Amino acid sequence: MTSEAKRRTVLLTGAAGEIGHGLVHGLRTHDDIRIIATDLKEIPEGTRSLCDEVHVGDVCDEGLMQQLIAMHEVTDIYHLAALLSTRAEHVPEIAHEVNVGGTWNLLKLAAAHSASHGRSVRFVLPSTIAVYGMDGAEHKERAGAVSEDDCNLPTTMYGANKLYCEHLGRYYSNHYRRLADDRGAALIDFRSLRLPGVIAAETKPTGGTSDFVPEMIHAAASGHPGTCFVRSSARIPWMTMPECVDALLAIGRADRSKLSRSVYNVAAFSASAGEVAEVIRTHFPSSSVDYAIDENRQDIVDSWPADVDCSRAASDWGYRPRWSLEEAFEHYIVPSIQTHYAKA
Ligand code: SER
């Protein structure tokens, strides 16, 4: 354990969510890191017990966030709290308040904390494929694997919020108070990953538009009939939760001098709902899937790219996808989900 590592304290927001659950477990394998976790909801016991402290509270609550950052001398922030794409379309104003307001609040407070301590705060923000906006099915097909700077025309509140937060983070990192005479070193070291649909075996997603795949998998594994709210041809990129956690930890630890940008695509494979359903059937032969199309959610998926180009993440900080669709089922999804439902 290095003395540098010993001094790191992570503030993790959205700890009761799916990625929060995975990331707390991933961070805990480095027991030299202190974890201060927050969420608006009660944090489940399995995650709570791995944290040094937990606080129920709102990321927009300036007083609470300031107290947590200052009291614990936070060095790293993993800011996961957000309203996902489907939920955000039902309450767009609240989504903006939480997704943008919460991020801005934390960036502001972290910058002030950093200024008074003379050490920049590392800020990791999960972003999303929802920042892309494809102009119809033909464009989606033609574009193939999109690069970070292409097609940045989101059609959802969630996508617009995350795209803006990426820019805000880059601003605080590289240009904050650029005209001030007393401007010193960077106060924030901002890094962000554009996550694809994430598939977890131990938890079920809520409020996202990529939920159609995890929902089908969990239905099959728990012996229930599955329903898919998009057409079998609907295709986006994916990764499993262990790969997502590893990628977030890796971007958090990456040597700043190797990072040529602040935002990177990551994904493991591209697959359509129908292709995933086929693999589900080979592992759970008695499972069934009924397609009940929600045209509005289909439209959202149609606006997201079929695949993303991860070459920048590969060359800057060594990102490598671990599993193909079939390997993900074989090595992670099936064994872990069977254990999960056997315990339930
Ligand atoms: N999983 C997110 C959602 O569906 C997309 O990144 O909203």
mmCIF file of C-alpha atoms and ligand atoms in Angstrom:
data_model
loop_
_atom_site.group_PDB
_atom_site.id
_atom_site.type_symbol
_atom_site.label_atom_id
_atom_site.label_comp_id
_atom_site.label_asym_id
_atom_site.label_seq_id
_atom_site.Cartn_x
_atom_site.Cartn_y
_atom_site.Cartn_z
ATOM 1 C CA MET A 1 0.000 0.000 0.000
ATOM 2 C CA THR A 2 1.519 3.337 -0.992
ATOM 3 C CA SER A 3 1.107 6.391 1.215
ATOM 4 C CA GLU A 4 -0.535 8.173 -1.753
ATOM 5 C CA ALA A 5 -3.159 5.398 -2.042
ATOM 6 C CA LYS A 6 -3.716 5.439 1.737
ATOM 7 C CA ARG A 7 -4.837 9.019 1.613
ATOM 8 C CA ARG A 8 -7.486 8.588 -1.070
ATOM 9 C CA THR A 9 -11.102 9.092 -0.061
ATOM 10 C CA VAL A 10 -13.821 8.475 -2.607
ATOM 11 C CA LEU A 11 -17.198 10.175 -2.541
ATOM 12 C CA LEU A 12 -19.590 7.959 -4.481
ATOM 13 C CA THR A 13 -23.041 9.294 -5.354
ATOM 14 C CA GLY A 14 -25.920 7.110 -6.541
ATOM 15 C CA ALA A 15 -24.586 4.250 -4.416
ATOM 16 C CA ALA A 16 -27.985 2.524 -4.255
ATOM 17 C CA GLY A 17 -28.104 2.146 -8.038
ATOM 18 C CA GLU A 18 -26.872 -0.724 -10.188
ATOM 19 C CA ILE A 19 -23.460 0.711 -11.020
ATOM 20 C CA GLY A 20 -23.128 1.958 -7.436
ATOM 21 C CA HIS A 21 -23.527 -1.599 -6.179
ATOM 22 C CA GLY A 22 -20.886 -2.884 -8.608
ATOM 23 C CA LEU A 23 -18.476 -0.011 -8.111
ATOM 24 C CA VAL A 24 -18.510 -0.141 -4.302
ATOM 25 C CA HIS A 25 -17.597 -3.836 -4.527
ATOM 26 C CA GLY A 26 -14.864 -3.025 -7.073
ATOM 27 C CA LEU A 27 -13.421 -0.164 -5.006
ATOM 28 C CA ARG A 28 -13.506 -2.249 -1.852
ATOM 29 C CA THR A 29 -10.978 -4.683 -3.308
ATOM 30 C CA HIS A 30 -8.548 -1.770 -2.723
ATOM 31 C CA ASP A 31 -8.998 -1.616 1.012
ATOM 32 C CA ASP A 32 -6.645 1.341 1.253
ATOM 33 C CA ILE A 33 -9.417 3.590 -0.158
ATOM 34 C CA ARG A 34 -12.054 5.150 2.069
ATOM 35 C CA ILE A 35 -15.568 5.086 0.580
ATOM 36 C CA ILE A 36 -18.170 7.693 1.515
ATOM 37 C CA ALA A 37 -21.406 6.720 -0.230
ATOM 38 C CA THR A 38 -24.584 8.716 -0.761
ATOM 39 C CA ASP A 39 -27.944 8.184 -2.378
ATOM 40 C CA LEU A 40 -31.403 9.660 -2.179
ATOM 41 C CA LYS A 41 -32.634 6.167 -1.335
ATOM 42 C CA GLU A 42 -31.582 3.865 1.471
ATOM 43 C CA ILE A 43 -28.421 2.036 0.369
ATOM 44 C CA PRO A 44 -28.902 -1.774 0.466
ATOM 45 C CA GLU A 45 -27.092 -3.576 3.290
ATOM 46 C CA GLY A 46 -24.775 -5.525 0.943
ATOM 47 C CA THR A 47 -23.358 -2.218 -0.347
ATOM 48 C CA ARG A 48 -23.611 -0.311 2.969
ATOM 49 C CA SER A 49 -21.442 -2.751 4.812
ATOM 50 C CA LEU A 50 -18.583 -2.172 2.358
ATOM 51 C CA CYS A 51 -18.602 1.612 2.782
ATOM 52 C CA ASP A 52 -16.845 3.596 5.491
ATOM 53 C CA GLU A 53 -19.834 5.901 5.764
ATOM 54 C CA VAL A 54 -23.201 6.190 4.068
ATOM 55 C CA HIS A 55 -25.465 9.240 3.887
ATOM 56 C CA VAL A 56 -28.990 9.475 2.571
ATOM 57 C CA GLY A 57 -29.153 12.785 0.714
ATOM 58 C CA ASP A 58 -29.591 14.726 -2.486
ATOM 59 C CA VAL A 59 -26.671 15.553 -4.821
ATOM 60 C CA CYS A 60 -28.304 18.969 -5.300
ATOM 61 C CA ASP A 61 -28.079 19.673 -1.551
ATOM 62 C CA GLU A 62 -25.151 22.064 -1.506
ATOM 63 C CA GLY A 63 -24.779 22.072 2.282
ATOM 64 C CA LEU A 64 -24.660 18.286 2.585
ATOM 65 C CA MET A 65 -22.299 17.743 -0.354
ATOM 66 C CA GLN A 66 -19.995 20.505 0.871
ATOM 67 C CA GLN A 67 -19.920 18.975 4.333
ATOM 68 C CA LEU A 68 -19.093 15.513 2.967
ATOM 69 C CA ILE A 69 -16.340 16.767 0.663
ATOM 70 C CA ALA A 70 -14.733 18.967 3.328
ATOM 71 C CA MET A 71 -15.177 16.729 6.358
ATOM 72 C CA HIS A 72 -13.731 13.683 4.648
ATOM 73 C CA GLU A 73 -11.122 15.542 2.612
ATOM 74 C CA VAL A 74 -12.422 13.840 -0.516
ATOM 75 C CA THR A 75 -9.795 13.190 -3.200
ATOM 76 C CA ASP A 76 -11.964 11.371 -5.770
ATOM 77 C CA ILE A 77 -15.599 11.657 -6.784
ATOM 78 C CA TYR A 78 -17.464 8.951 -8.682
ATOM 79 C CA HIS A 79 -20.670 10.782 -9.513
ATOM 80 C CA LEU A 80 -23.194 8.130 -10.521
ATOM 81 C CA ALA A 81 -26.465 9.705 -9.364
ATOM 82 C CA ALA A 82 -28.729 10.443 -12.348
ATOM 83 C CA LEU A 83 -32.198 9.917 -13.772
ATOM 84 C CA LEU A 84 -31.816 7.549 -16.732
ATOM 85 C CA SER A 85 -33.270 8.062 -20.180
ATOM 86 C CA THR A 86 -36.781 6.618 -19.847
ATOM 87 C CA ARG A 87 -37.418 8.074 -16.401
ATOM 88 C CA ALA A 88 -36.044 11.456 -17.510
ATOM 89 C CA GLU A 89 -38.536 11.678 -20.409
ATOM 90 C CA HIS A 90 -41.396 11.468 -17.895
ATOM 91 C CA VAL A 91 -40.016 14.267 -15.706
ATOM 92 C CA PRO A 92 -37.590 16.235 -17.896
ATOM 93 C CA GLU A 93 -37.377 19.285 -15.627
ATOM 94 C CA ILE A 94 -36.536 17.170 -12.579
ATOM 95 C CA ALA A 95 -34.040 15.221 -14.694
ATOM 96 C CA HIS A 96 -32.316 18.448 -15.651
ATOM 97 C CA GLU A 97 -32.232 19.563 -12.032
ATOM 98 C CA VAL A 98 -30.677 16.302 -10.852
ATOM 99 C CA ASN A 99 -28.495 15.388 -13.821
ATOM 100 C CA VAL A 100 -27.131 18.846 -14.587
ATOM 101 C CA GLY A 101 -27.709 20.611 -11.244
ATOM 102 C CA GLY A 102 -26.212 17.752 -9.223
ATOM 103 C CA THR A 103 -23.122 17.526 -11.424
ATOM 104 C CA TRP A 104 -22.589 21.275 -11.424
ATOM 105 C CA ASN A 105 -23.014 21.390 -7.643
ATOM 106 C CA LEU A 106 -20.331 18.738 -7.138
ATOM 107 C CA LEU A 107 -17.927 20.268 -9.669
ATOM 108 C CA LYS A 108 -18.251 23.696 -8.007
ATOM 109 C CA LEU A 109 -17.753 22.304 -4.507
ATOM 110 C CA ALA A 110 -14.888 20.064 -5.572
ATOM 111 C CA ALA A 111 -13.147 23.007 -7.263
ATOM 112 C CA ALA A 112 -13.489 25.118 -4.105
ATOM 113 C CA HIS A 113 -12.209 22.233 -1.959
ATOM 114 C CA SER A 114 -9.308 21.692 -4.306
ATOM 115 C CA ALA A 115 -8.423 25.412 -4.265
ATOM 116 C CA SER A 116 -8.256 25.432 -0.476
ATOM 117 C CA HIS A 117 -6.235 22.188 -0.247
ATOM 118 C CA GLY A 118 -3.925 22.719 -3.201
ATOM 119 C CA ARG A 119 -4.660 19.310 -4.695
ATOM 120 C CA SER A 120 -6.943 18.660 -7.641
ATOM 121 C CA VAL A 121 -9.975 16.434 -7.100
ATOM 122 C CA ARG A 122 -10.371 13.538 -9.513
ATOM 123 C CA PHE A 123 -13.920 13.492 -10.871
ATOM 124 C CA VAL A 124 -15.237 10.431 -12.731
ATOM 125 C CA LEU A 125 -18.592 10.750 -14.492
ATOM 126 C CA PRO A 126 -20.330 7.883 -16.275
ATOM 127 C CA SER A 127 -21.749 9.299 -19.493
ATOM 128 C CA THR A 128 -23.728 7.391 -22.082
ATOM 129 C CA ILE A 129 -24.401 6.406 -25.676
ATOM 130 C CA ALA A 130 -27.521 8.595 -25.263
ATOM 131 C CA VAL A 131 -25.321 11.621 -26.085
ATOM 132 C CA TYR A 132 -25.406 10.434 -29.705
ATOM 133 C CA GLY A 133 -28.338 11.159 -31.979
ATOM 134 C CA MET A 134 -28.635 9.119 -35.160
ATOM 135 C CA ASP A 135 -30.888 10.533 -37.832
ATOM 136 C CA GLY A 136 -33.007 7.445 -38.548
ATOM 137 C CA ALA A 137 -32.337 3.750 -39.182
ATOM 138 C CA GLU A 138 -30.377 4.285 -42.394
ATOM 139 C CA HIS A 139 -28.006 6.733 -40.732
ATOM 140 C CA LYS A 140 -27.576 4.358 -37.796
ATOM 141 C CA GLU A 141 -26.701 1.491 -40.126
ATOM 142 C CA ARG A 142 -24.388 3.583 -42.290
ATOM 143 C CA ALA A 143 -22.552 5.169 -39.333
ATOM 144 C CA GLY A 144 -21.499 1.823 -37.798
ATOM 145 C CA ALA A 145 -19.176 2.344 -34.815
ATOM 146 C CA VAL A 146 -19.307 6.071 -34.028
ATOM 147 C CA SER A 147 -16.371 8.071 -32.662
ATOM 148 C CA GLU A 148 -16.658 10.383 -29.670
ATOM 149 C CA ASP A 149 -16.885 13.602 -31.682
ATOM 150 C CA ASP A 150 -19.462 12.377 -34.218
ATOM 151 C CA CYS A 151 -23.258 12.610 -34.122
ATOM 152 C CA ASN A 152 -23.414 14.534 -30.825
ATOM 153 C CA LEU A 153 -27.078 15.470 -31.279
ATOM 154 C CA PRO A 154 -28.967 13.793 -28.433
ATOM 155 C CA THR A 155 -32.744 13.493 -28.673
ATOM 156 C CA THR A 156 -33.411 12.734 -25.002
ATOM 157 C CA MET A 157 -33.204 14.963 -21.919
ATOM 158 C CA TYR A 158 -30.829 12.416 -20.365
ATOM 159 C CA GLY A 159 -28.524 12.481 -23.404
ATOM 160 C CA ALA A 160 -28.553 16.285 -23.533
ATOM 161 C CA ASN A 161 -27.861 16.485 -19.786
ATOM 162 C CA LYS A 162 -24.917 14.090 -19.978
ATOM 163 C CA LEU A 163 -23.411 15.745 -23.060
ATOM 164 C CA TYR A 164 -23.536 19.112 -21.292
ATOM 165 C CA CYS A 165 -22.058 17.616 -18.106
ATOM 166 C CA GLU A 166 -19.161 16.215 -20.155
ATOM 167 C CA HIS A 167 -18.498 19.753 -21.408
ATOM 168 C CA LEU A 168 -18.875 21.203 -17.925
ATOM 169 C CA GLY A 169 -16.353 18.692 -16.564
ATOM 170 C CA ARG A 170 -13.922 19.461 -19.380
ATOM 171 C CA TYR A 171 -14.369 23.179 -18.694
ATOM 172 C CA TYR A 172 -13.665 22.814 -14.952
ATOM 173 C CA SER A 173 -10.688 20.587 -15.765
ATOM 174 C CA ASN A 174 -9.059 22.636 -18.519
ATOM 175 C CA HIS A 175 -10.453 26.159 -18.682
ATOM 176 C CA TYR A 176 -11.965 27.139 -15.329
ATOM 177 C CA ARG A 177 -11.659 30.908 -14.645
ATOM 178 C CA ARG A 178 -9.449 31.171 -17.689
ATOM 179 C CA LEU A 179 -9.191 34.954 -17.489
ATOM 180 C CA ALA A 180 -8.407 35.214 -13.768
ATOM 181 C CA ASP A 181 -4.990 36.675 -12.890
ATOM 182 C CA ASP A 182 -4.615 34.304 -9.933
ATOM 183 C CA ARG A 183 -5.529 31.190 -11.916
ATOM 184 C CA GLY A 184 -3.334 28.303 -10.759
ATOM 185 C CA ALA A 185 -3.102 24.584 -11.545
ATOM 186 C CA ALA A 186 -6.183 22.586 -12.566
ATOM 187 C CA LEU A 187 -8.606 22.177 -9.688
ATOM 188 C CA ILE A 188 -10.521 19.272 -11.187
ATOM 189 C CA ASP A 189 -9.152 16.225 -12.991
ATOM 190 C CA PHE A 190 -12.262 15.204 -14.939
ATOM 191 C CA ARG A 191 -12.669 11.870 -16.732
ATOM 192 C CA SER A 192 -15.777 10.409 -18.311
ATOM 193 C CA LEU A 193 -16.814 7.169 -20.026
ATOM 194 C CA ARG A 194 -19.697 6.895 -22.459
ATOM 195 C CA LEU A 195 -21.250 3.669 -21.278
ATOM 196 C CA PRO A 196 -23.273 1.400 -23.556
ATOM 197 C CA GLY A 197 -26.190 -0.690 -22.235
ATOM 198 C CA VAL A 198 -24.886 -2.410 -19.093
ATOM 199 C CA ILE A 199 -25.926 -5.954 -18.165
ATOM 200 C CA ALA A 200 -25.755 -6.968 -14.505
ATOM 201 C CA ALA A 201 -26.579 -10.420 -13.131
ATOM 202 C CA GLU A 202 -27.038 -9.401 -9.498
ATOM 203 C CA THR A 203 -29.268 -6.344 -9.982
ATOM 204 C CA LYS A 204 -32.107 -5.305 -12.303
ATOM 205 C CA PRO A 205 -32.150 -1.904 -13.993
ATOM 206 C CA THR A 206 -34.987 0.610 -13.718
ATOM 207 C CA GLY A 207 -35.691 3.773 -15.670
ATOM 208 C CA GLY A 208 -33.338 3.133 -18.589
ATOM 209 C CA THR A 209 -34.130 2.525 -22.238
ATOM 210 C CA SER A 210 -31.462 -0.163 -22.586
ATOM 211 C CA ASP A 211 -33.388 -2.147 -19.951
ATOM 212 C CA PHE A 212 -34.928 -4.423 -22.623
ATOM 213 C CA VAL A 213 -31.940 -6.773 -22.628
ATOM 214 C CA PRO A 214 -31.359 -7.118 -18.854
ATOM 215 C CA GLU A 215 -35.148 -7.476 -18.399
ATOM 216 C CA MET A 216 -35.261 -10.407 -20.864
ATOM 217 C CA ILE A 217 -32.280 -12.078 -19.191
ATOM 218 C CA HIS A 218 -33.656 -11.712 -15.652
ATOM 219 C CA ALA A 219 -37.083 -12.979 -16.728
ATOM 220 C CA ALA A 220 -35.536 -16.096 -18.306
ATOM 221 C CA ALA A 221 -33.259 -16.812 -15.338
ATOM 222 C CA SER A 222 -36.063 -16.411 -12.803
ATOM 223 C CA GLY A 223 -38.448 -18.630 -14.785
ATOM 224 C CA HIS A 224 -40.821 -15.868 -15.905
ATOM 225 C CA PRO A 225 -42.010 -15.091 -19.437
ATOM 226 C CA GLY A 226 -40.016 -12.214 -20.909
ATOM 227 C CA THR A 227 -41.333 -9.129 -22.666
ATOM 228 C CA CYS A 228 -39.241 -6.999 -24.969
ATOM 229 C CA PHE A 229 -40.383 -3.409 -25.596
ATOM 230 C CA VAL A 230 -38.342 -2.916 -28.795
ATOM 231 C CA ARG A 231 -38.185 -4.836 -32.067
ATOM 232 C CA SER A 232 -35.820 -7.809 -32.329
ATOM 233 C CA SER A 233 -33.711 -5.795 -34.804
ATOM 234 C CA ALA A 234 -32.996 -3.019 -32.237
ATOM 235 C CA ARG A 235 -29.223 -2.874 -31.884
ATOM 236 C CA ILE A 236 -26.923 -0.973 -29.523
ATOM 237 C CA PRO A 237 -23.517 -1.659 -27.924
ATOM 238 C CA TRP A 238 -23.292 -3.486 -24.578
ATOM 239 C CA MET A 239 -20.984 -4.492 -21.778
ATOM 240 C CA THR A 240 -21.384 -6.494 -18.575
ATOM 241 C CA MET A 241 -21.299 -4.921 -15.115
ATOM 242 C CA PRO A 242 -17.859 -6.346 -14.189
ATOM 243 C CA GLU A 243 -16.444 -4.826 -17.393
ATOM 244 C CA CYS A 244 -18.185 -1.520 -16.648
ATOM 245 C CA VAL A 245 -16.775 -1.413 -13.102
ATOM 246 C CA ASP A 246 -13.278 -2.332 -14.325
ATOM 247 C CA ALA A 247 -13.449 0.399 -16.979
ATOM 248 C CA LEU A 248 -14.578 3.051 -14.456
ATOM 249 C CA LEU A 249 -11.794 2.044 -12.063
ATOM 250 C CA ALA A 250 -9.271 2.027 -14.909
ATOM 251 C CA ILE A 251 -10.176 5.498 -16.180
ATOM 252 C CA GLY A 252 -10.098 6.706 -12.562
ATOM 253 C CA ARG A 253 -6.565 5.388 -12.099
ATOM 254 C CA ALA A 254 -5.182 6.219 -15.557
ATOM 255 C CA ASP A 255 -2.100 8.380 -15.745
ATOM 256 C CA ARG A 256 -3.378 11.886 -16.603
ATOM 257 C CA SER A 257 -0.507 12.503 -18.992
ATOM 258 C CA LYS A 258 -1.709 9.561 -21.134
ATOM 259 C CA LEU A 259 -5.223 10.973 -21.542
ATOM 260 C CA SER A 260 -5.545 12.959 -24.755
ATOM 261 C CA ARG A 261 -9.200 13.772 -24.024
ATOM 262 C CA SER A 262 -11.648 13.714 -21.134
ATOM 263 C CA VAL A 263 -14.402 11.537 -22.623
ATOM 264 C CA TYR A 264 -14.065 8.015 -24.035
ATOM 265 C CA ASN A 265 -16.343 5.430 -25.607
ATOM 266 C CA VAL A 266 -16.269 1.961 -24.065
ATOM 267 C CA ALA A 267 -18.244 -1.164 -25.022
ATOM 268 C CA ALA A 268 -17.659 -4.896 -25.334
ATOM 269 C CA PHE A 269 -19.966 -5.983 -28.175
ATOM 270 C CA SER A 270 -22.806 -4.795 -30.352
ATOM 271 C CA ALA A 271 -25.955 -6.939 -30.403
ATOM 272 C CA SER A 272 -29.611 -6.691 -31.342
ATOM 273 C CA ALA A 273 -32.443 -7.667 -29.006
ATOM 274 C CA GLY A 274 -33.091 -10.710 -31.224
ATOM 275 C CA GLU A 275 -29.450 -11.843 -31.098
ATOM 276 C CA VAL A 276 -29.464 -11.641 -27.314
ATOM 277 C CA ALA A 277 -32.801 -13.502 -27.210
ATOM 278 C CA GLU A 278 -31.198 -16.335 -29.252
ATOM 279 C CA VAL A 279 -28.350 -16.700 -26.752
ATOM 280 C CA ILE A 280 -30.824 -16.571 -23.858
ATOM 281 C CA ARG A 281 -32.727 -19.485 -25.456
ATOM 282 C CA THR A 282 -29.590 -21.635 -25.707
ATOM 283 C CA HIS A 283 -28.938 -21.221 -21.958
ATOM 284 C CA PHE A 284 -32.554 -21.203 -20.760
ATOM 285 C CA PRO A 285 -34.360 -23.444 -23.287
ATOM 286 C CA SER A 286 -37.767 -23.195 -21.623
ATOM 287 C CA SER A 287 -37.722 -19.376 -21.609
ATOM 288 C CA SER A 288 -39.956 -17.267 -23.852
ATOM 289 C CA VAL A 289 -39.947 -13.695 -25.114
ATOM 290 C CA ASP A 290 -42.940 -11.742 -26.288
ATOM 291 C CA TYR A 291 -42.338 -8.547 -28.293
ATOM 292 C CA ALA A 292 -44.676 -5.740 -27.159
ATOM 293 C CA ILE A 293 -43.260 -2.713 -28.930
ATOM 294 C CA ASP A 294 -43.308 0.665 -27.233
ATOM 295 C CA GLU A 295 -42.804 2.906 -30.285
ATOM 296 C CA ASN A 296 -41.572 5.830 -28.198
ATOM 297 C CA ARG A 297 -38.867 3.811 -26.478
ATOM 298 C CA GLN A 298 -38.061 2.160 -29.832
ATOM 299 C CA ASP A 299 -37.475 5.660 -31.247
ATOM 300 C CA ILE A 300 -35.000 6.382 -28.477
ATOM 301 C CA VAL A 301 -33.084 3.160 -29.164
ATOM 302 C CA ASP A 302 -33.151 3.971 -32.901
ATOM 303 C CA SER A 303 -31.480 7.291 -32.114
ATOM 304 C CA TRP A 304 -28.582 5.548 -30.368
ATOM 305 C CA PRO A 305 -25.677 4.124 -32.389
ATOM 306 C CA ALA A 306 -25.436 0.434 -33.256
ATOM 307 C CA ASP A 307 -21.842 0.436 -32.059
ATOM 308 C CA VAL A 308 -19.124 2.753 -30.732
ATOM 309 C CA ASP A 309 -15.475 3.121 -31.703
ATOM 310 C CA CYS A 310 -13.368 2.420 -28.597
ATOM 311 C CA SER A 311 -9.977 2.905 -30.270
ATOM 312 C CA ARG A 312 -9.154 6.077 -28.317
ATOM 313 C CA ALA A 313 -9.754 4.346 -24.973
ATOM 314 C CA ALA A 314 -7.611 1.456 -26.218
ATOM 315 C CA SER A 315 -4.677 3.592 -27.261
ATOM 316 C CA ASP A 316 -4.721 6.124 -24.386
ATOM 317 C CA TRP A 317 -5.314 3.956 -21.325
ATOM 318 C CA GLY A 318 -5.318 0.372 -22.593
ATOM 319 C CA TYR A 319 -9.058 -0.342 -22.591
ATOM 320 C CA ARG A 320 -9.830 -3.858 -23.869
ATOM 321 C CA PRO A 321 -13.288 -5.419 -24.057
ATOM 322 C CA ARG A 322 -13.227 -8.700 -22.160
ATOM 323 C CA TRP A 323 -16.111 -10.743 -23.558
ATOM 324 C CA SER A 324 -18.128 -11.230 -26.734
ATOM 325 C CA LEU A 325 -21.905 -11.714 -26.385
ATOM 326 C CA GLU A 326 -21.544 -15.513 -26.104
ATOM 327 C CA GLU A 327 -18.566 -15.291 -23.720
ATOM 328 C CA ALA A 328 -20.414 -12.816 -21.507
ATOM 329 C CA PHE A 329 -23.206 -15.376 -21.040
ATOM 330 C CA GLU A 330 -20.816 -18.256 -20.520
ATOM 331 C CA HIS A 331 -18.337 -16.617 -18.134
ATOM 332 C CA TYR A 332 -20.475 -14.151 -16.209
ATOM 333 C CA ILE A 333 -24.202 -13.796 -16.885
ATOM 334 C CA VAL A 334 -25.344 -17.428 -16.594
ATOM 335 C CA PRO A 335 -23.240 -18.527 -13.595
ATOM 336 C CA SER A 336 -23.800 -15.293 -11.652
ATOM 337 C CA ILE A 337 -27.514 -14.998 -12.354
ATOM 338 C CA GLN A 338 -28.109 -18.637 -11.426
ATOM 339 C CA THR A 339 -26.334 -18.081 -8.103
ATOM 340 C CA HIS A 340 -28.339 -14.876 -7.609
ATOM 341 C CA TYR A 341 -31.742 -16.543 -8.130
ATOM 342 C CA ALA A 342 -30.744 -19.668 -6.170
ATOM 343 C CA LYS A 343 -30.155 -17.359 -3.169
ATOM 344 C CA ALA A 344 -33.310 -15.318 -3.715
HETATM 345 N N1 SER B 1 -28.589 2.713 -19.827
HETATM 346 C C1 SER B 1 -28.897 4.071 -20.127
HETATM 347 C C2 SER B 1 -30.346 4.237 -20.320
HETATM 348 O O1 SER B 1 -30.964 3.328 -20.821
HETATM 349 C C3 SER B 1 -28.196 4.500 -21.386
HETATM 350 O O2 SER B 1 -26.876 4.772 -21.087
HETATM 351 O O3 SER B 1 -30.868 5.264 -20.040
#
